[in-house]
Coordinates of C-alpha atoms in Angstrom, one line a residue:
X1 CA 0.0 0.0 0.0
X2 CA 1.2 3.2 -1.1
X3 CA 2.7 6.1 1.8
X4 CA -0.2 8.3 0.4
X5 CA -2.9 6.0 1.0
X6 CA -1.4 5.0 4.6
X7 CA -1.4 9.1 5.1
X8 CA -4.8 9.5 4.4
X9 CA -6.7 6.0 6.0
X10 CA -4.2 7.9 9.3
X11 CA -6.0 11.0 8.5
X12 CA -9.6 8.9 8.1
X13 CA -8.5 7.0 11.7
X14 CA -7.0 10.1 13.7
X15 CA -10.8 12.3 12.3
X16 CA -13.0 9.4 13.1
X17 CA -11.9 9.4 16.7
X18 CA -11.7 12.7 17.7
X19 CA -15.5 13.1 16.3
X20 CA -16.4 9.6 18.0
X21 CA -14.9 11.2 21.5
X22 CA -16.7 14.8 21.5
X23 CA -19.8 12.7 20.4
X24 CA -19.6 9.9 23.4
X25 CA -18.7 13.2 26.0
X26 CA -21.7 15.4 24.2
X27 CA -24.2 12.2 24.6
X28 CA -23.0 10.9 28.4
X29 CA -22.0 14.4 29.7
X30 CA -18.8 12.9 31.6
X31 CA -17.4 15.9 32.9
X32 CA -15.6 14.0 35.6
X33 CA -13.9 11.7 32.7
X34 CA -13.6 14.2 29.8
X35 CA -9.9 15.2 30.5
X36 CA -8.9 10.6 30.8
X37 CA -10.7 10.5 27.5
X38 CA -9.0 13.4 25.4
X39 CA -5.7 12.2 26.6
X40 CA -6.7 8.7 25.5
X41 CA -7.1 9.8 22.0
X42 CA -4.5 11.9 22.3
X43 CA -2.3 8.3 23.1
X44 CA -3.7 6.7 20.4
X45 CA -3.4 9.2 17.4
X46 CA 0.3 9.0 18.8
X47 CA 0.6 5.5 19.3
X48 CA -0.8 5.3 15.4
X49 CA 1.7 7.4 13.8
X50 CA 4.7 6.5 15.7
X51 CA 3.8 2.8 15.0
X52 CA 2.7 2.9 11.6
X53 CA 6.4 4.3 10.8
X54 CA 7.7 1.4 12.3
X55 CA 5.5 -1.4 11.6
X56 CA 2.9 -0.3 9.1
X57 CA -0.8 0.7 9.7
X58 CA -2.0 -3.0 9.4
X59 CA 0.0 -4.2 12.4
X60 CA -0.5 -1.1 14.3
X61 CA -4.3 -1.7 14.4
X62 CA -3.9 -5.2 15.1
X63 CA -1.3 -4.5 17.8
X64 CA -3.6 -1.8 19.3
X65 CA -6.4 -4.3 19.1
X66 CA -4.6 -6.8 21.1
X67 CA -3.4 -4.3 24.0
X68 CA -7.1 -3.0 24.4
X69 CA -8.9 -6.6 24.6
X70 CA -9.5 -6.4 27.8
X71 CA -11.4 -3.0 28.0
X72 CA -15.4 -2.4 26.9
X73 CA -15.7 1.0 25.8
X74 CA -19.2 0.8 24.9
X75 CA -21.3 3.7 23.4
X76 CA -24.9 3.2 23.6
X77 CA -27.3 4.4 20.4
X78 CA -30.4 3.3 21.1
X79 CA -32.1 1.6 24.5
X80 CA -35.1 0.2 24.7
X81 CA -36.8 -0.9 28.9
X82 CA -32.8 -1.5 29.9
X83 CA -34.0 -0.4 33.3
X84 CA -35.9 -3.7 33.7
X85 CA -32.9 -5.8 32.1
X86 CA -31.1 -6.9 36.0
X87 CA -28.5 -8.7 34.7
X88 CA -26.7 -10.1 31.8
X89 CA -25.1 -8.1 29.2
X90 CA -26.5 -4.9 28.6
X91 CA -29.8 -4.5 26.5
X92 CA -29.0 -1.6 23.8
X93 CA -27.7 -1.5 20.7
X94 CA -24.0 -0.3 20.8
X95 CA -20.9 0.9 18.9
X96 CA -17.6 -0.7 21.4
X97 CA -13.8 0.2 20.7
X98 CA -13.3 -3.4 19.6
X99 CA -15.8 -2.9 16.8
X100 CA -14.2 0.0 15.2
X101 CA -10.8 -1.4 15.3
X102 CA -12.6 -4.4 13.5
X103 CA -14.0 -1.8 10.7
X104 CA -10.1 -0.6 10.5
X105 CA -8.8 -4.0 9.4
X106 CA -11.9 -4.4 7.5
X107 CA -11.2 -1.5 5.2
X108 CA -8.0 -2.0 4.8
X109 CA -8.3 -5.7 4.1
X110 CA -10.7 -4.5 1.2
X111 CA -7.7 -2.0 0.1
X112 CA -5.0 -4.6 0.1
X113 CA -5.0 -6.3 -3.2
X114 CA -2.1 -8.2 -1.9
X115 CA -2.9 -12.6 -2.1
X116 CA -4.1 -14.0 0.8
X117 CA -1.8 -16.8 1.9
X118 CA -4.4 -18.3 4.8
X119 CA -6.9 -18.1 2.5
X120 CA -9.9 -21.0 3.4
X121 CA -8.2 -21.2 6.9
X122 CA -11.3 -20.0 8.9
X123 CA -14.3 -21.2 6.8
X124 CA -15.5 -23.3 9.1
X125 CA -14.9 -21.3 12.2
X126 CA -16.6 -18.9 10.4
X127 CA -19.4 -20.7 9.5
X128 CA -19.7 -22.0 13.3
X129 CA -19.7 -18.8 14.5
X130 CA -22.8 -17.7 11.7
X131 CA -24.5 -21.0 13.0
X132 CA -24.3 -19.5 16.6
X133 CA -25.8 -15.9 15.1
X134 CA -28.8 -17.9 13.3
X135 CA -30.3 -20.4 16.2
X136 CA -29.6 -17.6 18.3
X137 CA -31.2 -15.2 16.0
X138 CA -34.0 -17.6 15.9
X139 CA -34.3 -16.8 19.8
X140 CA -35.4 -13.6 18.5
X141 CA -39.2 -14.6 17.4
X142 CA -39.4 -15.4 21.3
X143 CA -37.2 -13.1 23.3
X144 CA -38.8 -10.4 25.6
X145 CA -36.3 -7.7 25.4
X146 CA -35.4 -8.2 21.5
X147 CA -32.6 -5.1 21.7
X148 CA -30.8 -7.6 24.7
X149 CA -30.7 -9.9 21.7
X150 CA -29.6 -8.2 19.2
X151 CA -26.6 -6.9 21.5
X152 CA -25.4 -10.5 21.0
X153 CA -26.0 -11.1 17.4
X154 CA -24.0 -7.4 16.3
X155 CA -21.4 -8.7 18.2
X156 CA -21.3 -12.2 16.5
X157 CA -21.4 -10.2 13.3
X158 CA -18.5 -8.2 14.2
X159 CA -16.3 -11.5 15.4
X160 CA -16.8 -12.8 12.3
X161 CA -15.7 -10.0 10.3
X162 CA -12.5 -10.3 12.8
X163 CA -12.1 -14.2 12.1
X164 CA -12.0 -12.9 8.1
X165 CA -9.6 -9.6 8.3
X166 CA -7.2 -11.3 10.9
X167 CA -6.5 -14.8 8.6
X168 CA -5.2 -12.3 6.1
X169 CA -2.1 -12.4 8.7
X170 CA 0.6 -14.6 8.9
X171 CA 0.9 -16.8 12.1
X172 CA 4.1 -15.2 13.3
X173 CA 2.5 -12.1 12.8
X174 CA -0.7 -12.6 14.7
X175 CA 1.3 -14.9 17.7
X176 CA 4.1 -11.9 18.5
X177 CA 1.9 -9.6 18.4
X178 CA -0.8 -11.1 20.6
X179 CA 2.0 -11.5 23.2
X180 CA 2.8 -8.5 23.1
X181 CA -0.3 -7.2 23.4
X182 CA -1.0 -9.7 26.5
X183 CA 2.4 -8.9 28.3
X184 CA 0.8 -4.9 27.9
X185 CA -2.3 -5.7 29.3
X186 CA -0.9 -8.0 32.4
X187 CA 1.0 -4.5 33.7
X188 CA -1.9 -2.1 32.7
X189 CA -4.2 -4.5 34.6
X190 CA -1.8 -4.6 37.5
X191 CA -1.3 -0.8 38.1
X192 CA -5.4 -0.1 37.7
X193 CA -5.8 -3.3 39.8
X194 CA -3.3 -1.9 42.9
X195 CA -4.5 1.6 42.4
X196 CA -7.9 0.3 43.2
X197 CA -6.9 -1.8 46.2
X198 CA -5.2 1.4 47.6
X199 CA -7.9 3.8 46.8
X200 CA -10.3 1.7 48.1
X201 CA -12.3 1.6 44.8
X202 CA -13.2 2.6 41.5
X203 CA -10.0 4.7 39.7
X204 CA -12.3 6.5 37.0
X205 CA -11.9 3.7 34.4
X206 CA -15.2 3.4 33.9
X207 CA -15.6 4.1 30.2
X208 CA -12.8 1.3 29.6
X209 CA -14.9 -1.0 31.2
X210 CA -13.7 -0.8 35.1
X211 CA -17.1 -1.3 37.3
X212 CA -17.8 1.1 40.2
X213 CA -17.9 -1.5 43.0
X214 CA -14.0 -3.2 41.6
X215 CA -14.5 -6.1 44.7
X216 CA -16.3 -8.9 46.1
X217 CA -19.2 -7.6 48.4
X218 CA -20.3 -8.5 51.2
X219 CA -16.9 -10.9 52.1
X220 CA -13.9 -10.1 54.6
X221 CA -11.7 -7.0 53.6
X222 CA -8.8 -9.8 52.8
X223 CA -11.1 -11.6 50.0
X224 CA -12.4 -8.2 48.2
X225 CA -9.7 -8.9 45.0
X226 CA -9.3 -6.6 42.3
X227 CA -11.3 -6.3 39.0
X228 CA -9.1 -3.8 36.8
X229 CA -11.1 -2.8 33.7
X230 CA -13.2 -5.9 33.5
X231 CA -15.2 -5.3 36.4
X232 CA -15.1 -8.2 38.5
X233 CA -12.0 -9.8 40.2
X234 CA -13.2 -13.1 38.8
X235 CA -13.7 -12.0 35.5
X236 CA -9.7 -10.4 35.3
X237 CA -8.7 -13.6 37.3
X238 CA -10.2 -15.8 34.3
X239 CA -9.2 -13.3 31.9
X240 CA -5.3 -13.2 32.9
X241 CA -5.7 -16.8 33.4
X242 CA -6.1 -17.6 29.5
X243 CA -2.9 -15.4 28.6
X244 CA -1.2 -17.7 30.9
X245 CA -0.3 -20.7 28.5
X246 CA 0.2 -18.4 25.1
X247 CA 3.0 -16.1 27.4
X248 CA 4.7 -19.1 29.1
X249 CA 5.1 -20.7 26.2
X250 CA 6.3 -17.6 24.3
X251 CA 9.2 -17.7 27.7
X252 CA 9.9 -21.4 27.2
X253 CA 10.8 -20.9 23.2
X254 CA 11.9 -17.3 23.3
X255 CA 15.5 -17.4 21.7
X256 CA 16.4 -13.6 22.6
X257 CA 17.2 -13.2 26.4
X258 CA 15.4 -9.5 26.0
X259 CA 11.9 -11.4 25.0
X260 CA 12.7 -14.2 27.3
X261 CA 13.3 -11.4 30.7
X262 CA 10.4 -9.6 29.7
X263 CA 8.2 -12.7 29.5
X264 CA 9.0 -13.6 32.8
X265 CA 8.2 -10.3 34.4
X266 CA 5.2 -10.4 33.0
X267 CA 4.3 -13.4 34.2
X268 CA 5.4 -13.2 37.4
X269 CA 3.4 -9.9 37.4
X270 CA 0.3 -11.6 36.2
X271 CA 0.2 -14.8 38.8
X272 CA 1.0 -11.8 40.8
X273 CA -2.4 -9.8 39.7
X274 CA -4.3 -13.3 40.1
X275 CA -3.5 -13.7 43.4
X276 CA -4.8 -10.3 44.3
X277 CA -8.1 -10.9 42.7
X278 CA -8.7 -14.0 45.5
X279 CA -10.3 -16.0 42.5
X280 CA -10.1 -19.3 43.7
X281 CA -10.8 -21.7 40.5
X282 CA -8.4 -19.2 38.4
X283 CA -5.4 -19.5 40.7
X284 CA -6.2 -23.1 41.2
X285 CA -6.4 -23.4 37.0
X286 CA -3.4 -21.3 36.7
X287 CA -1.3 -23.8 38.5
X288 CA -2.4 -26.9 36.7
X289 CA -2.2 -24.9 33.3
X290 CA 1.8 -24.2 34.0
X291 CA 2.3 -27.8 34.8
X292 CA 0.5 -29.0 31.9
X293 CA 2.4 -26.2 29.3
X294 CA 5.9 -27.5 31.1
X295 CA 5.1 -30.9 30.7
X296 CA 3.6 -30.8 27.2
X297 CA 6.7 -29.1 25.9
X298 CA 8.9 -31.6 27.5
X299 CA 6.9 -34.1 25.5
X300 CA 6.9 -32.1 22.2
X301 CA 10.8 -31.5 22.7
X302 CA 11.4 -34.9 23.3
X303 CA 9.3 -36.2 20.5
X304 CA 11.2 -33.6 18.0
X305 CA 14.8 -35.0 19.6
X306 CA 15.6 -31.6 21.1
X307 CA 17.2 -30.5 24.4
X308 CA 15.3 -31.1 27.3
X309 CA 17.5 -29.6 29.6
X310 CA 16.2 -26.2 30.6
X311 CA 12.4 -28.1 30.3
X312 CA 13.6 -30.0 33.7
X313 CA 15.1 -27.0 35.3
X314 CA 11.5 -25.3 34.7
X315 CA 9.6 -27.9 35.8
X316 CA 11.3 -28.3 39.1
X317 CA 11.6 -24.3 39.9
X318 CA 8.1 -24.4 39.5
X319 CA 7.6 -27.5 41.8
X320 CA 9.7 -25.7 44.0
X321 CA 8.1 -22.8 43.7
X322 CA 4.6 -24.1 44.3
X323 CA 5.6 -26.4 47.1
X324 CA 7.0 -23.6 48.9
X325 CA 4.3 -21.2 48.1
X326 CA 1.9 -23.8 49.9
X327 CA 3.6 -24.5 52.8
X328 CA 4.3 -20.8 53.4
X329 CA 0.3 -19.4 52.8
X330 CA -1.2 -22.9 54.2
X331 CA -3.3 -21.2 56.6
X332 CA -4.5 -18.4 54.4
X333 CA -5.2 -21.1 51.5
X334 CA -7.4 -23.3 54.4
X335 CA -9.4 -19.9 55.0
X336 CA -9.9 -19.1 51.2
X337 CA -11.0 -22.8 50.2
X338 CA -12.4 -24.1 53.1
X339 CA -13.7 -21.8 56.2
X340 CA -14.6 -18.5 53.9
X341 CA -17.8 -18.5 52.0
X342 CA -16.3 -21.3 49.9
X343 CA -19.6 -24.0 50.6
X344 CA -22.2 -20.8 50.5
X345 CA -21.2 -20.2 47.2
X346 CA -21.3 -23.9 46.2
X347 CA -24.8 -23.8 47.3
X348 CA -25.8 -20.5 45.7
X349 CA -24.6 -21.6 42.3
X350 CA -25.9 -24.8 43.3
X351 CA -29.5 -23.0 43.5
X352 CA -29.3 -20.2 40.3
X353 CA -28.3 -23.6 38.1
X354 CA -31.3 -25.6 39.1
X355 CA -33.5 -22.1 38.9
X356 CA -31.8 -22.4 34.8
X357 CA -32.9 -26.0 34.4
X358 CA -36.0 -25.0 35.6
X359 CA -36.2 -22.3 32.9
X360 CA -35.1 -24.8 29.6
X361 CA -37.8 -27.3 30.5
X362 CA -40.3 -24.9 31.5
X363 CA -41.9 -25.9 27.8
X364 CA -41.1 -26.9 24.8
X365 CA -39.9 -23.8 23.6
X366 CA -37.5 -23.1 25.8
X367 CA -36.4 -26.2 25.5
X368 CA -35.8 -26.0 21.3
X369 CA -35.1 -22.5 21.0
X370 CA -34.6 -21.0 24.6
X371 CA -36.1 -17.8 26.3
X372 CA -34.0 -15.2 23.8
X373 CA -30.1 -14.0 24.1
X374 CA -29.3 -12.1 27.1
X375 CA -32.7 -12.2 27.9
X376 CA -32.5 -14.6 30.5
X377 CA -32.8 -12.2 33.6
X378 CA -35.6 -10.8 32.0
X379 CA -37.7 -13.9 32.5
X380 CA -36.3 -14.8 35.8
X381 CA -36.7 -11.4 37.6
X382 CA -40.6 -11.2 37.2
X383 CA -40.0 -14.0 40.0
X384 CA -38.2 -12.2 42.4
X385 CA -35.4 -9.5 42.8
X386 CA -32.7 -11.5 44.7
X387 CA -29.3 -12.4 43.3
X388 CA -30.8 -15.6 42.6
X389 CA -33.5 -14.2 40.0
X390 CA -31.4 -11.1 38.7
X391 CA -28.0 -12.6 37.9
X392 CA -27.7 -15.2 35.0
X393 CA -27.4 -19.0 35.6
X394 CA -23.6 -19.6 36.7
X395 CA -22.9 -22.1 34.0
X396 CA -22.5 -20.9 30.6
X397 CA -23.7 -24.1 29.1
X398 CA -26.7 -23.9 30.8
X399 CA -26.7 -20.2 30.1
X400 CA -26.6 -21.0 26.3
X401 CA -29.1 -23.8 26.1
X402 CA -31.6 -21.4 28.5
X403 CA -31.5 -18.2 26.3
X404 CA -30.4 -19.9 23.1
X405 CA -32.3 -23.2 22.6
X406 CA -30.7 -26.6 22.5
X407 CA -29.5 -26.0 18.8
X408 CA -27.4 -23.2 20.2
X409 CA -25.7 -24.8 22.2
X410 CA -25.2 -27.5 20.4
X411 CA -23.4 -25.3 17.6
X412 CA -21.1 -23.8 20.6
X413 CA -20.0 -27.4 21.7
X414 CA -19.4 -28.2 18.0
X415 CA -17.0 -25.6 18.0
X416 CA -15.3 -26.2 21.0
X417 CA -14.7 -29.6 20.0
X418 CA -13.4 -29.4 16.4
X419 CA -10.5 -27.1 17.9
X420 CA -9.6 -29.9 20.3
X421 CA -9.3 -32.5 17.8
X422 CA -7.2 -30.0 15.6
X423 CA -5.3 -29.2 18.2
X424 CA -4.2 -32.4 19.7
X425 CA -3.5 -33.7 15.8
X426 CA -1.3 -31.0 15.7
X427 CA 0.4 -31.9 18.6
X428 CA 1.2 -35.3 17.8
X429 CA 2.1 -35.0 14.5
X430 CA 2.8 -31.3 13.4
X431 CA 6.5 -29.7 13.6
X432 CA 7.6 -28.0 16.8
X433 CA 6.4 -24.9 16.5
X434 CA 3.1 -26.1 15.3
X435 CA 2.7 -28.3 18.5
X436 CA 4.0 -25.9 21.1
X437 CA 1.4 -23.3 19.4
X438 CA -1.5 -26.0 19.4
X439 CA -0.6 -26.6 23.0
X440 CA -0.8 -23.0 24.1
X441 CA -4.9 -23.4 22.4
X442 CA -5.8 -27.0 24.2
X443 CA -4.7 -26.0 27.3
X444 CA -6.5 -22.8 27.0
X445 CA -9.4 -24.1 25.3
X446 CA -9.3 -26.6 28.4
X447 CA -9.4 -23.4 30.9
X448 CA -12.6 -22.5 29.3
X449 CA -14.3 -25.7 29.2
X450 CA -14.1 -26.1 32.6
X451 CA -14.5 -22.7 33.8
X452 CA -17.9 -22.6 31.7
X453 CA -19.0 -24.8 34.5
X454 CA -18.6 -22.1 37.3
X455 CA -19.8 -18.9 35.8
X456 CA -20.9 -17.2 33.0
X457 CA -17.7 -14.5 32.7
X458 CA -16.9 -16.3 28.9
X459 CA -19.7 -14.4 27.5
X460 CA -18.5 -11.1 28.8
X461 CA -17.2 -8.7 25.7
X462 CA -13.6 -8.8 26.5
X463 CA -13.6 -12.6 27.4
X464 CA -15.6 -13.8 24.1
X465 CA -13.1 -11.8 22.0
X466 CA -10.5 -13.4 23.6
X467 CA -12.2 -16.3 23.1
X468 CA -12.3 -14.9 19.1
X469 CA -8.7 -14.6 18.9
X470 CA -7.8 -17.8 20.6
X471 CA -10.1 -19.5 17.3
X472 CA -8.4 -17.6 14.6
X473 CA -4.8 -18.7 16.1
X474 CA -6.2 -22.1 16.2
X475 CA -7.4 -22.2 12.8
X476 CA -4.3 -20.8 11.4
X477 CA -2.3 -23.6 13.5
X478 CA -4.0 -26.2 11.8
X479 CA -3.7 -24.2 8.3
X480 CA -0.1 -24.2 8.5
X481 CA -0.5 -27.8 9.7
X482 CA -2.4 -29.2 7.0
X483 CA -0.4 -27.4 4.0
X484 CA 2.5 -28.6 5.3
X485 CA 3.9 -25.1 6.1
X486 CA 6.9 -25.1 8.1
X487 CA 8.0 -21.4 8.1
X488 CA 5.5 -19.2 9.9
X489 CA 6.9 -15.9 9.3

């Protein structure tokens, strides 16, 4: 692409957002965030042009589109009885960050006349992902609050026009930058998440995403956490949890010591910010996913005939590390898991899962086609207006099959399970860095699977794009895979 087309689609970008910003303070009247938000764009018309010198537009939206997946800065254009919808996802039609970074790379994908070499990599993620937007759209005939619903479907709309614009990349390209993006993020979400915990609450991140109330309520001061911008501590917990196995691995196979030192700061930082969110399944997943990632690429070394040297010296630091850790914080681990509200909570999820069995065999409809997306909470809280009938089931599975029919979730356990098979063919039979890639996925993949079963944070806008951009890598794993690619740059 030509330096005076670059100019002017930096001209289009730096125009757009300026008039997007006065539009968003004009509509919400944020006096108290107006000056955060001009210096925001202010960052990012800066971070455009000093990075498209380096690396190109292209990259520079992807990069910034990486670094900003865990904020939700929503604008709202049209609501419609929101102040009945109690829980869920919101119920308007919106226009988020993520969405116009999406419209970038979709323009200039259109622009770039260059050959796709991916091409065909993501038709049937793709395809998946429209089969999720029709049986839920079919939710639609039925749902009370139809403008909850369509919140879901414009975003399913908008993931895959990302699963399109982001196979135009190499693998190399989307993998380091991801990273990067991901070792970003961890430190970002560390200094908003201590700031929090030493103002005692909310920083004035709101418009990125960060919720009013950061912490737990209603627990002891030492179980509180931090949520950073995703507005929960168990949601950020989750969240830093899935960059986990993509970073460490990126630290076991890093080759520069600069990449290698930076990786483990960040993850050091990031067990670091888990911790301080008191999320017990995350930190509890966290240590089983390191194990697994060591492990696996002790395997995949071995299998190749490589060194497995600095795979054993890994593997027992981290034993060491974790043995310590437990002896050291055995009492405070007894008070998280086993004295705190640890068996209240068992029984309260316990209760809001059989209230959202309750709900898919109500009738047949329900059962076939469910109650509407995110429209759950609209049914329930006629009922009652405890946590039980104004939060949504705490099983996304359930979750699925209650607002989007049995089809629906059929579709999204489809999915799930054609990147596990991928994945672990990869893994037994692809090239090193295939399988140490294809790792990184399963055991990710396996973070969600099982974390499905203990809340509903995977549908959350920064979590499901994740969730995106964990497919797409997948996909173009098993592209490379199948063509018999051996040089991902």
């Amino acid at each position: 692409m030509s330096s005076k087309v670059n100019k002017s689609i930096i001209f289009f970008v730096i125009m757009f957002l300026f008039m997007l910003s006065l539009f968003f303070i004009y509509l919400n009247n944020m006096s108290k965030e107006i000056y955060l938000l001009i210096i925001m764009v202010l960052f990012f018309i800066n971070f455009i042009l000093i990075f498209d010198k380096i690396i190109g537009i292209r990259k520079t939206i992807l990069f910034a589109l990486f670094c900003t997946l865990s904020f939700n800065i929503e604008l709202s254009i049209f609501n419609y009885n929101s102040i009945y919808h109690t829980g869920g996802l919101r119920a308007s039609i919106t226009i988020t960050h993520m969405y116009i970074l999406i419209l970038f790379l979709l323009f200039l994908y259109l622009f770039n006349k260059n050959s796709n070499p991916n091409k065909g990599s993501v038709k049937l993620e793709v395809l998946l992902f429209f089969l999720l937007f029709l049986t839920g759209g079919i939710s639609l005939f039925v749902a009370v609050n139809k403008v909850a619903t369509i919140y879901i479907l414009n975003r399913y709309f908008f993931i895959m026009c990302l699963l399109i614009v982001l196979s135009k990349f190499k693998l190399n390209t989307i993998w380091n930058y991801f990273t990067f993006g991901v070792i970003v993020t961890i430190f970002f979400q560390f200094i908003v998440g201590v700031s929090q915990i030493i103002t005692d609450g909310s920083i004035g991140l709101t418009m990125l995403g960060e919720s009013n109330r950061p912490f737990r309520i209603n627990v002891p001061e030492s179980e509180k956490g931090m949520g950073g911008t995703l507005g929960h501590p168990g949601t950020l917990a989750i969240f830093l949890t899935l960059l986990f196995p993509f970073l460490l691995t990126q630290f076991i196979n890093a080759e520069k010591i600069k990449i290698k030192v930076i990786s483990i700061v960040a993850l050091m930082i990031g067990f670091l910010s888990i911790l301080l969110t008191n999320a017990r399944t995350s930190i509890v997943l966290v240590v089983i996913s390191t194990f697994v990632i060591v492990i696996g690429n002790y395997y995949i070394r071995n299998k190749h005939k490589m060194n497995v040297k600095k795979i054993k010296t890994y593997l027992l630091l981290i034993l060491v590390l974790v043995t310590s850790g437990v002896i050291i914080m055995l009492d405070d681990i007894k008070e998280r898991f086993l004295y705190s509200d640890f068996s209240f909570q068992i029984g309260g999820r316990t209760a809001i899962s059989e209230l959202g069995i309750s709900v898919i065999f109500k009738n047949i409809s329900n059962f076939l086609f469910g109650v509407g997306l995110n429209n759950y909470t609209d049914n329930t809280s006629k009922f009652g207006s405890d946590f039980l009938h104004t939060q949504p089931v705490h099983n996304l599975y359930l979750l699925f099959w209650a607002e989007g029919g049995m089809l629906y979730l059929l579709v999204y356990l489809l999915l799930l399970i054609i990147i596990i098979v991928k994945m672990i063919k990869v893994i037994l039979k692809g090239s090193y860095n295939l399988a140490t890639k294809a790792l990184s996925v399963l055991v990710s993949l396996s973070i969600i699977i099982f974390y499905n079963f203990t809340g509903w944070s995977m549908f959350h806008n920064q979590l499901f794009f994740l969730f995106a951009i964990i497919v797409i890598i997948s996909a173009l794993v098993f592209h490379y895979y199948k063509k018999n690619i051996e040089t991902l740059d």
